[in-house]
CSV table of C-alpha atoms in Angstrom, one decimal:
chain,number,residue,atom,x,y,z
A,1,UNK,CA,250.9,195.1,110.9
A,2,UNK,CA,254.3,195.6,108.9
A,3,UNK,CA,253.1,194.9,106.0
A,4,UNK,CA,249.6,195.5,104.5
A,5,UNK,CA,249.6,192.8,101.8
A,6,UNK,CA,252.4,190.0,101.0
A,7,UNK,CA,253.0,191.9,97.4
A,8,UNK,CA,254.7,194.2,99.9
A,9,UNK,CA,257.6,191.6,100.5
A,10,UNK,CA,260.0,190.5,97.7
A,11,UNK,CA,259.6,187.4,95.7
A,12,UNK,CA,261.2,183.7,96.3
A,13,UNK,CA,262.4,180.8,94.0
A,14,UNK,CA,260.2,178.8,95.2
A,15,UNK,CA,256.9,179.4,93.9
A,16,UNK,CA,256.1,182.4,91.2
A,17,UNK,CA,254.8,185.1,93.1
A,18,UNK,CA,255.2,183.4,96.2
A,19,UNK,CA,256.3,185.7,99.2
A,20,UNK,CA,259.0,185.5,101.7
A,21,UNK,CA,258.7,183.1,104.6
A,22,UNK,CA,259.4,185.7,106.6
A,23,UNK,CA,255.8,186.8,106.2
A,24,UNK,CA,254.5,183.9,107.3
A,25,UNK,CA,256.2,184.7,110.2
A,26,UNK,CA,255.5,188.5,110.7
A,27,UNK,CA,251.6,187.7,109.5
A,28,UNK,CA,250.8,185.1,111.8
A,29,UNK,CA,248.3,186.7,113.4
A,30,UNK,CA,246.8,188.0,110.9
A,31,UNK,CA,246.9,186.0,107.9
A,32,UNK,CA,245.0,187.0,104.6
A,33,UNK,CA,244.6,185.2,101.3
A,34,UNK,CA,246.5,184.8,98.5
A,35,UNK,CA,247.0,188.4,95.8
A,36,UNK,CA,246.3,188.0,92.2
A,37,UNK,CA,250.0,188.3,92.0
A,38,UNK,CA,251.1,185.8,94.2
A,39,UNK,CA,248.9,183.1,92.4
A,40,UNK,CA,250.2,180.3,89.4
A,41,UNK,CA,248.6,181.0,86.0
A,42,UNK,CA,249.8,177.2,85.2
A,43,UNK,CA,247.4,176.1,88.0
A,44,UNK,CA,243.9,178.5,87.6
A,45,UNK,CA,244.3,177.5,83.9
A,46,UNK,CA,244.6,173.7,84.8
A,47,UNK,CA,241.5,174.4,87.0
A,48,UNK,CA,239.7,175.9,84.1
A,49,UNK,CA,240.0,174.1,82.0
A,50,UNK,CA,239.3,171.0,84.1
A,51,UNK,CA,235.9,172.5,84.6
A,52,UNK,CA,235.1,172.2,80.7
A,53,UNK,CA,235.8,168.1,81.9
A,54,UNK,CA,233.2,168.6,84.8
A,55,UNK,CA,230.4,170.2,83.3
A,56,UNK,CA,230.1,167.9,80.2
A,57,UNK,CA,230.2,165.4,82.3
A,58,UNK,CA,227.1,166.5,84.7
A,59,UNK,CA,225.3,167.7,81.8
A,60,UNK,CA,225.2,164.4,79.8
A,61,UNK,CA,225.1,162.1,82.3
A,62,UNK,CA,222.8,163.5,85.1
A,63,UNK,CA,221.0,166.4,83.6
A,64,UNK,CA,220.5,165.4,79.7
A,65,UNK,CA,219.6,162.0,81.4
A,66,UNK,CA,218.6,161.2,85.1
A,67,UNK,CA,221.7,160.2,87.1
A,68,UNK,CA,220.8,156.3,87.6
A,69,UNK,CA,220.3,155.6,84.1
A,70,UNK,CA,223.4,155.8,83.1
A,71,UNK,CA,223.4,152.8,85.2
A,72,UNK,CA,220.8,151.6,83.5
A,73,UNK,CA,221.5,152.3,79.6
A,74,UNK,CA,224.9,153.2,79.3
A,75,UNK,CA,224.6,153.4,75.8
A,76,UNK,CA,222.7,156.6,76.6
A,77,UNK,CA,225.0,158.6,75.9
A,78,UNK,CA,225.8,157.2,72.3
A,79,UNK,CA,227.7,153.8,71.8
A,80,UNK,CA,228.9,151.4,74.7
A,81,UNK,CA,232.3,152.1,73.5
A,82,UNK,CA,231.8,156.1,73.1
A,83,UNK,CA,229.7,156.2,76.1
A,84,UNK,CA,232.7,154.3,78.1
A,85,UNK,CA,235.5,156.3,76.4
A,86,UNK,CA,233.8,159.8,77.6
A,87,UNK,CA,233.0,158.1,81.3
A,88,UNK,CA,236.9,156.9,81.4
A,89,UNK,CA,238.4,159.7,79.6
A,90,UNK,CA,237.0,162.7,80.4
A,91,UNK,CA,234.7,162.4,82.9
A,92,UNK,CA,236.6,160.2,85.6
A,93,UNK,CA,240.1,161.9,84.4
A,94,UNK,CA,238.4,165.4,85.3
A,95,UNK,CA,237.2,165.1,88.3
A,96,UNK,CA,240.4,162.9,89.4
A,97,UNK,CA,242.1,166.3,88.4
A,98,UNK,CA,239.9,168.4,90.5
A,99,UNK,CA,240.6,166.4,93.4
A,100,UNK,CA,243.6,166.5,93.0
A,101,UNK,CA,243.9,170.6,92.9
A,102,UNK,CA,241.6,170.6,96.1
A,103,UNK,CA,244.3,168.3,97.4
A,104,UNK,CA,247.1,170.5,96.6
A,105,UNK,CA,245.3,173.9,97.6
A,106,UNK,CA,244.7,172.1,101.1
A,107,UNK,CA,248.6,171.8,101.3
A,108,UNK,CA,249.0,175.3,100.3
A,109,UNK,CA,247.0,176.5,102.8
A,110,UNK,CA,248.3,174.8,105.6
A,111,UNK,CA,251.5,175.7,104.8
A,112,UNK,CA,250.6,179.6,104.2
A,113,UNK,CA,248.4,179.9,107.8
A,114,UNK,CA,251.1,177.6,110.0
A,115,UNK,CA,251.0,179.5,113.2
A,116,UNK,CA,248.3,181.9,112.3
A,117,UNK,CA,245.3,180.2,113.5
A,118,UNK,CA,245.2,177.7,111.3
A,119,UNK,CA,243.1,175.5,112.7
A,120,UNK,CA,240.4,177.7,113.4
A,121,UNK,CA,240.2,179.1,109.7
A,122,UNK,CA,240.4,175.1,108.3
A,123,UNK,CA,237.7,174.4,110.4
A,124,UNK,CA,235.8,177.9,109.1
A,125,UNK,CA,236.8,176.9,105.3
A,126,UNK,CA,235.5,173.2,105.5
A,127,UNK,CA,232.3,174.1,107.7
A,128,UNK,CA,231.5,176.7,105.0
A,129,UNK,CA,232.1,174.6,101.6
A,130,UNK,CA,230.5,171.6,103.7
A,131,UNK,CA,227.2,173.7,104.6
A,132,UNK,CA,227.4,175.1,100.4
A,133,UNK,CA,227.4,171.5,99.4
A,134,UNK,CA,224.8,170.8,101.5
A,135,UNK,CA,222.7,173.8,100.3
A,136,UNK,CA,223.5,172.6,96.5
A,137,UNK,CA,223.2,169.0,97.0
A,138,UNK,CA,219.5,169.7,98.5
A,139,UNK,CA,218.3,172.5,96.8
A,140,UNK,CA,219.7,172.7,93.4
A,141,UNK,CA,221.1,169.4,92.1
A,142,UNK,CA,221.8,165.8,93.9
A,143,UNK,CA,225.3,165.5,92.4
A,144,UNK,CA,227.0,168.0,93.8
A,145,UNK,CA,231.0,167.4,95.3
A,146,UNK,CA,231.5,169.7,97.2
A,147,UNK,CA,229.4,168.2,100.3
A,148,UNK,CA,232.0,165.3,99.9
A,149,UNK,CA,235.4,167.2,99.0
A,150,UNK,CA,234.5,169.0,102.7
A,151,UNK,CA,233.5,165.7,104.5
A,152,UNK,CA,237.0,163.9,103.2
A,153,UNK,CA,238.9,167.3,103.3
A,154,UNK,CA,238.2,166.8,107.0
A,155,UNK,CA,239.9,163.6,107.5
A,156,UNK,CA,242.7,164.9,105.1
A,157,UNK,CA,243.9,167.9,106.9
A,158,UNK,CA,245.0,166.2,110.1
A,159,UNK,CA,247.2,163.9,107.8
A,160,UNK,CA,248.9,166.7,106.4
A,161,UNK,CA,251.6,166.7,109.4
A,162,UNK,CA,252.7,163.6,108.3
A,163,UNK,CA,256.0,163.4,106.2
A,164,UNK,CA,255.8,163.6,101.9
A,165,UNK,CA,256.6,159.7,101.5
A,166,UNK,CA,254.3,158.6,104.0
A,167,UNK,CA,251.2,160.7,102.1
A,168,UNK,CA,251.9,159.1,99.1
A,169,UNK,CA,252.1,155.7,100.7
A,170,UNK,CA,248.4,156.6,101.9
A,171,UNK,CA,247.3,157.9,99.1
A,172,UNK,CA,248.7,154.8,97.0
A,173,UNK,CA,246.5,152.5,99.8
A,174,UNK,CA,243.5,154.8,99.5
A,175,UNK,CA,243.1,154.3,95.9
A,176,UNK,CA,243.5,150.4,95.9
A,177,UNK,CA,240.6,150.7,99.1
A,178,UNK,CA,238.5,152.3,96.1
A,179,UNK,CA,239.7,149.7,93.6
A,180,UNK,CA,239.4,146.4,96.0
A,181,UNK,CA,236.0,144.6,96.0
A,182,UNK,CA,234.7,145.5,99.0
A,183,UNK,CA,231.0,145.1,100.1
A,184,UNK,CA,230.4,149.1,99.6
A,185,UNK,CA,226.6,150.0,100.0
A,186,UNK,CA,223.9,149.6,97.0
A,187,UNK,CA,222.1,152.2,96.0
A,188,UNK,CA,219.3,149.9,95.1
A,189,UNK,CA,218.6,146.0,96.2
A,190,UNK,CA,217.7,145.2,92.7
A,191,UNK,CA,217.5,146.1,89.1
A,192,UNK,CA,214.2,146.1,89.3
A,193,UNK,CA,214.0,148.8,92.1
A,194,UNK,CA,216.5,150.7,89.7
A,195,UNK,CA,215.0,150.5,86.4
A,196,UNK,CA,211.5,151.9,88.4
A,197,UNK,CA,213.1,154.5,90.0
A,198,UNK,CA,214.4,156.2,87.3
A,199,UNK,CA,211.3,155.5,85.1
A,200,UNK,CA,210.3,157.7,88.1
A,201,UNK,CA,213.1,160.0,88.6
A,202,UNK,CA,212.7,161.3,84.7
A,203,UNK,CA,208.8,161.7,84.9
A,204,UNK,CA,209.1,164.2,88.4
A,205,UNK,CA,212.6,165.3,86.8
A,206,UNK,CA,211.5,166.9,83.4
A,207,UNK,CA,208.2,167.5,84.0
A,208,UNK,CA,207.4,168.3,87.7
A,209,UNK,CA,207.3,171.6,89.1
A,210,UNK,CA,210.2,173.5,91.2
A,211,UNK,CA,208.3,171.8,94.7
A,212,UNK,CA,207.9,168.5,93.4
A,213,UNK,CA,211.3,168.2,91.8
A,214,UNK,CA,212.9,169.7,95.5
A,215,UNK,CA,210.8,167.0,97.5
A,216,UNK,CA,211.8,164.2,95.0
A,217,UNK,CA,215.6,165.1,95.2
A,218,UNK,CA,215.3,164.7,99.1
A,219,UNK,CA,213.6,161.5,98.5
A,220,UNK,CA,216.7,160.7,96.6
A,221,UNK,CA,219.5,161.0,98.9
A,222,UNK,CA,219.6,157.6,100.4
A,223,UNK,CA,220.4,156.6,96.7
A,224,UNK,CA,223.4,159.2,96.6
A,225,UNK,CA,225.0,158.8,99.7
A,226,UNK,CA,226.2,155.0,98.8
A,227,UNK,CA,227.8,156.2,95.3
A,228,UNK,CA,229.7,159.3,98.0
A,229,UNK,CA,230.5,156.7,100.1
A,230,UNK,CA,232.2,154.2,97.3
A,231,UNK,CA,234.8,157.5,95.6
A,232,UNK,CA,235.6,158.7,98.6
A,233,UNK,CA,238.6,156.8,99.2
A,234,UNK,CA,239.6,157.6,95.9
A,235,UNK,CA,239.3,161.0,96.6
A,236,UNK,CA,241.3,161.1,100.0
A,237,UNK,CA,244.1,159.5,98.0
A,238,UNK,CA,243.8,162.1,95.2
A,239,UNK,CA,244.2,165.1,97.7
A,240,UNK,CA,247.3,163.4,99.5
A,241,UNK,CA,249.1,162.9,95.8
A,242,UNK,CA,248.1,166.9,95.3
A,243,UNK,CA,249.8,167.9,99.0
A,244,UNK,CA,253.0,166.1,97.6
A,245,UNK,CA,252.7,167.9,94.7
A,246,UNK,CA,252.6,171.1,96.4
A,247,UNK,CA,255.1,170.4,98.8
A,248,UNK,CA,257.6,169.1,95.6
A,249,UNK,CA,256.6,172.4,94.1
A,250,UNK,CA,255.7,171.4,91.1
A,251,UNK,CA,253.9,174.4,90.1
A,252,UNK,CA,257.0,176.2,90.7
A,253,UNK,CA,259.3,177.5,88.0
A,254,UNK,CA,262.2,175.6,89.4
A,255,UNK,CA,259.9,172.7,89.9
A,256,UNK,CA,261.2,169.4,87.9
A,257,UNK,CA,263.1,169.6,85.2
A,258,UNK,CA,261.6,170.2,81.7
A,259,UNK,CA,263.2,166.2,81.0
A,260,UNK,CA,262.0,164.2,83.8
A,261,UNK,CA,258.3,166.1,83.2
A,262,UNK,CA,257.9,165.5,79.7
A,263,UNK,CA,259.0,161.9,80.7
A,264,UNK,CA,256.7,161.6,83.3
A,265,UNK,CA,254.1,163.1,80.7
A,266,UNK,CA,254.6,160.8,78.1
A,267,UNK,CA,254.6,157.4,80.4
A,268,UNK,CA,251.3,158.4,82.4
A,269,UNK,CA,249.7,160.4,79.3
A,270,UNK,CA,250.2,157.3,76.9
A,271,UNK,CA,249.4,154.3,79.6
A,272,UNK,CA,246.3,156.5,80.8
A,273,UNK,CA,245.2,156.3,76.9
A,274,UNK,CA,245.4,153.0,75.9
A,275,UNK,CA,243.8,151.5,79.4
A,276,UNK,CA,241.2,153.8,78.3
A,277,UNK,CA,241.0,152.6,75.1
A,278,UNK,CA,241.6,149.1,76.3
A,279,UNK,CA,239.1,149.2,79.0
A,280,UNK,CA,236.4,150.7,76.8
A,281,UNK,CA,236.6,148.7,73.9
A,282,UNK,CA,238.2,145.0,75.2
A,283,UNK,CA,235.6,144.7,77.9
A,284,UNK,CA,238.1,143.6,79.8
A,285,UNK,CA,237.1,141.0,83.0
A,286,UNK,CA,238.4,140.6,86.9
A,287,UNK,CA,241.8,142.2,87.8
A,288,UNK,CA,242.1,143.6,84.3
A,289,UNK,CA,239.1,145.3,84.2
A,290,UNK,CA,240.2,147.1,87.9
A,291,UNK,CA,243.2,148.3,86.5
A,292,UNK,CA,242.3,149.6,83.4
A,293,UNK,CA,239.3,151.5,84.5
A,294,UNK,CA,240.7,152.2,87.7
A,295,UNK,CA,243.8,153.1,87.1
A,296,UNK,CA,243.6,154.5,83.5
A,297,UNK,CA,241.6,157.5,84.4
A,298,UNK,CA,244.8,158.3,87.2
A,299,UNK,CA,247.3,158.2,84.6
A,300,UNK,CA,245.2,160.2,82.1
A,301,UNK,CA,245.1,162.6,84.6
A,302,UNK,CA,248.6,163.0,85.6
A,303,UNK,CA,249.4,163.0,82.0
A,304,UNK,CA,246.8,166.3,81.6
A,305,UNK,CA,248.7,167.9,84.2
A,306,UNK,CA,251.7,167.1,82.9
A,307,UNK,CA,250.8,168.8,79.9
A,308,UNK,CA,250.0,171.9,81.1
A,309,UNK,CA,253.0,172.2,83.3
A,310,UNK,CA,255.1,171.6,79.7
A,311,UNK,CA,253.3,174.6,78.2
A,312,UNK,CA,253.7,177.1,81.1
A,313,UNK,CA,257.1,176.5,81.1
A,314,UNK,CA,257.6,178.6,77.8
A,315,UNK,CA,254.7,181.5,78.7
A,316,UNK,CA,255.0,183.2,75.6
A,317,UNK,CA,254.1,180.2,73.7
A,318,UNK,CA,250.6,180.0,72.1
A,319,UNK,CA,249.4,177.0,73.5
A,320,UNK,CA,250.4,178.7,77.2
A,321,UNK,CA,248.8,182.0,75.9
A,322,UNK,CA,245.3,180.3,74.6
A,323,UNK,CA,245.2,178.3,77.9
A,324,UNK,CA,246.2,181.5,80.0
A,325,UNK,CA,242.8,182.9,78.8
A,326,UNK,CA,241.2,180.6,81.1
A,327,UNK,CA,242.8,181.6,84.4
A,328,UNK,CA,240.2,183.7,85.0
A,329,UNK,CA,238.0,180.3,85.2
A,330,UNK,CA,239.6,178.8,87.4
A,331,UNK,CA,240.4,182.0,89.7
A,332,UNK,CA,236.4,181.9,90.2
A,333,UNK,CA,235.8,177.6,89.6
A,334,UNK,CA,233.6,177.9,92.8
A,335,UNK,CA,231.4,180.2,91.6
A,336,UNK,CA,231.4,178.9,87.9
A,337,UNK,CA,230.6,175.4,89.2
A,338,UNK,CA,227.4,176.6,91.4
A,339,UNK,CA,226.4,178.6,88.6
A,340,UNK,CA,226.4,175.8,86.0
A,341,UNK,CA,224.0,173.4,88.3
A,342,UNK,CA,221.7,176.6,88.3
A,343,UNK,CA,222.1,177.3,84.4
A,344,UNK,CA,221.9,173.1,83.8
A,345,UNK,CA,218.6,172.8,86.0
A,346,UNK,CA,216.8,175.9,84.4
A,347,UNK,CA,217.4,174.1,80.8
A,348,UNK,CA,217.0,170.6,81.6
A,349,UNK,CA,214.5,170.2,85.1
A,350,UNK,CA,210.4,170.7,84.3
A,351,UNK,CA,210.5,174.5,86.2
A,352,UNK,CA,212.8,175.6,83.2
A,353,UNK,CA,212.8,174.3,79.8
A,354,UNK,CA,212.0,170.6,80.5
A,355,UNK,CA,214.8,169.7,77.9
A,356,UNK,CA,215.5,166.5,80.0
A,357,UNK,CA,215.1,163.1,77.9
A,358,UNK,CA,214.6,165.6,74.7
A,359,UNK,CA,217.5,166.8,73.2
A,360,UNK,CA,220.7,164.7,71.9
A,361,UNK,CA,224.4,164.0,72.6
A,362,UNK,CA,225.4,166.9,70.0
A,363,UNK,CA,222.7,169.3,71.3
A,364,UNK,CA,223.7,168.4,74.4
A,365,UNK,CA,227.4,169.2,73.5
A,366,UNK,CA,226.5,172.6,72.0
A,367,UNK,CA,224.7,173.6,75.3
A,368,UNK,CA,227.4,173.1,77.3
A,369,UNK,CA,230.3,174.3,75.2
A,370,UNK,CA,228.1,177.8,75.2
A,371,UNK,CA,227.5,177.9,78.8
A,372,UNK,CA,231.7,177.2,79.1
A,373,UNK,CA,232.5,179.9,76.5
A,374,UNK,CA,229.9,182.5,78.3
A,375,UNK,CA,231.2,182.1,81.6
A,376,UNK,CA,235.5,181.9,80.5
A,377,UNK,CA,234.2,185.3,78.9
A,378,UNK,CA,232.6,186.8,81.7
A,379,UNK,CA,235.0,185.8,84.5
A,380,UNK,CA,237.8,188.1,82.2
A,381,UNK,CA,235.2,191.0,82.8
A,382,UNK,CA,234.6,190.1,86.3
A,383,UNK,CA,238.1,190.0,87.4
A,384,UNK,CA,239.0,193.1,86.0
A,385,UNK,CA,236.9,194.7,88.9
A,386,UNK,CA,236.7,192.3,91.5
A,387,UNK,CA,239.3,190.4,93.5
A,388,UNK,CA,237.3,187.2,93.7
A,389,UNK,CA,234.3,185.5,92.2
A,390,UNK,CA,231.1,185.8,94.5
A,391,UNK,CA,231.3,182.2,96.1
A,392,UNK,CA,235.2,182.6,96.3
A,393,UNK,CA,234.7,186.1,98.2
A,394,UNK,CA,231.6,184.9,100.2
A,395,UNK,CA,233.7,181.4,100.9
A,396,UNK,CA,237.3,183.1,102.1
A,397,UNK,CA,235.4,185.8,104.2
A,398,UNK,CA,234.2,182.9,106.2
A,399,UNK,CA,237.8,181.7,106.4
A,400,UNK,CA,239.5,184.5,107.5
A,401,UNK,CA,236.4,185.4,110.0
A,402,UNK,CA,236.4,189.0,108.0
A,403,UNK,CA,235.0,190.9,105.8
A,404,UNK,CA,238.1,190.9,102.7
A,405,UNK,CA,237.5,193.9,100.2
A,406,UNK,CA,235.6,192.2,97.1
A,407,UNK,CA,236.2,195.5,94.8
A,408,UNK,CA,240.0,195.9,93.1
A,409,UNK,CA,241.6,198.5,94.7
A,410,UNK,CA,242.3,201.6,91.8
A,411,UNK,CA,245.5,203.2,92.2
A,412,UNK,CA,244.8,207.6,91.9
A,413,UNK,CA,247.9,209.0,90.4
């Protein structure tokens, strides 16, 4: 091999820290993952702090509670209109950005591997995060995305040949799919059968032992599978709107312009808010309804990355330097997310503290804003020894069918 690593090759406008595409070329057969160097702060930071989003959301709505009776009670989580501005606002706008990163990262690596295998290490990447979500989904915690980010990251990837336009043409048509009333699966034939189950599912949840809660979670997989089945158009159009991204290099420092972003920003930002707001506290009927909870949480989203694109462009600023802290997050979000279903289950299931049903929104709150804070904190530490996070190293070793050095390599002068 010429080159031992792609920091080895000078930089490009394209893409801050992005190498040559010569070495695409020279490494084709034997490609290797992205350097520390080679990787955009703007977009680990977006990724971390997305994951603040993500784990509020799982903790008040399927650990605090069971995850049907939000369905139930949605008042659960405090007020109809609270509980629908936090669904709309932060919980559907976070995950909408997560998809979207996977989205964009799927781009990325297709376009980094192109002629070096690339089809083998896909099908080794997707395999792998499909058999962790799998392993989650059954044996820590029934909610888990990642079993369907692999399944729809499957249909995705051949799509990726196709030209820029015609993915965001798809990924327009996937996300009206999601919106149009179609006759999607029910998770239960009646309310009746779903006011019972969870009466059920938060007896065996917050009191039952580690066995009893695994065989229950099994038990409740037929009731999943429908809900996986409804978003996952919406998330096949999320990672197509990401590949465009990627391939309009908006992560790039000569992305767009600092005008037509903060324009963009504003529009999608401002008409993401007040559907929201509309949605949440008009309750809003027929096409209305669709497009203000449908589409509002979109916008919002676009609008959040919008944002943070706007503060990395001046890196020296505070905002850019507070939210630069949390790279490190979202360099190891794999491992973070596994790790806060663990954490989450050990407070909340009967096997751990049994804290389902008895503690409040606030409580709630403060649990997860310390379990946010602990890991930001420790994934500075951790990085400042290791390449990857542990699910990150285990999950590209598999990709790259080798074992890649975990350690950071110490330069002896």
């Amino acid at each position: 091999m010429l080159f031992k690593q792609a920091s080895d090759l000078p930089q490009t406008p394209y893409f801050p820290g992005f190498r040559a595409r010569a070495w695409h070329n020279m490494a084709a057969a034997h490609a290797f993952p992205t350097t520390a160097e080679e990787r955009s702060t703007a977009l680990d930071a977006l990724r971390g702090l997305t994951l603040l989003g993500v784990l509020l959301s799982n903790e008040l709505t399927e650990f605090r509670i069971t995850h049907f009776q939000q369905y139930v009670a949605p008042a659960a989580t405090g007020s109809r209109v609270a509980s629908q501005l936090f669904s709309l606002g932060v919980s559907s706008s976070a995950f909408a950005v997560f998809a979207f990163l996977f989205g964009l990262g799927l781009a990325a690596q297709e376009e980094r591997t192109r002629g070096a295998g690339h089809g083998w290490m896909t099908a080794r990447r997707l395999v792998a995060l499909l058999g962790l979500g799998v392993m989650h989904m059954l044996l820590v915690w029934n909610g888990d995305i990642l079993t369907e980010y692999a399944l729809v990251a499957i249909v995705a990837t051949p799509l990726l040949r196709l030209p820029t336009r015609v993915l965001a043409l798809i990924g327009i048509a996937c996300v009206a799919l999601h919106l149009s009333p179609l006759p999607y699966p029910a998770s239960f034939e009646s309310a009746a059968e779903l006011r019972h189950h969870v009466a059920e599912a938060s007896r065996v949840y917050a009191r039952g032992t580690f066995t009893q809660i695994q065989w229950y979670r099994l038990r409740e997989v037929p009731h999943v599978l429908p809900l996986l089945v409804w978003s996952a158009p919406r998330t096949l159009g999320l990672y197509l709107f990401g590949a465009c991204a990627w391939r309009a290099r908006l992560f790039a420092s000569r992305g767009a312009s600092s005008r037509s972003l903060l324009t963009t920003t504003l529009v999608c930002g401002s008409v993401g808010a007040l559907a929201v707001l509309f949605a949440s506290t008009c309750s809003p009927s027929g096409l209305l309804q669709v497009l203000s909870s449908g589409l509002g949480p979109l916008a919002l989203a676009a609008g959040e990355v919008g944002t943070v694109l706007l503060l990395f462009r001046n890196r020296a600023s505070a905002p850019a330097r507070a939210l630069g802290w949390l790279a490190p997050l979202g360099r190891t979000a794999l491992t973070a997310y596994l790790a806060q279903s663990v954490v989450l289950g050990i407070v909340f299931y009967g096997y751990g503290l049994g804290a389902m049903g008895r503690i409040s929104v606030g409580g709630a709150v403060f649990v997860a804003l310390a379990i946010y804070t602990a890991q930001a904190a420790l994934a500075v530490r951790w990085l400042r020894s290791f390449r990857f996070g542990p699910a990150e190293w285990a999950w590209r070793s598999i990709t790259y069918a080798r074992r890649l050095p975990l350690r950071q390599r110490r330069d002896v002068s």
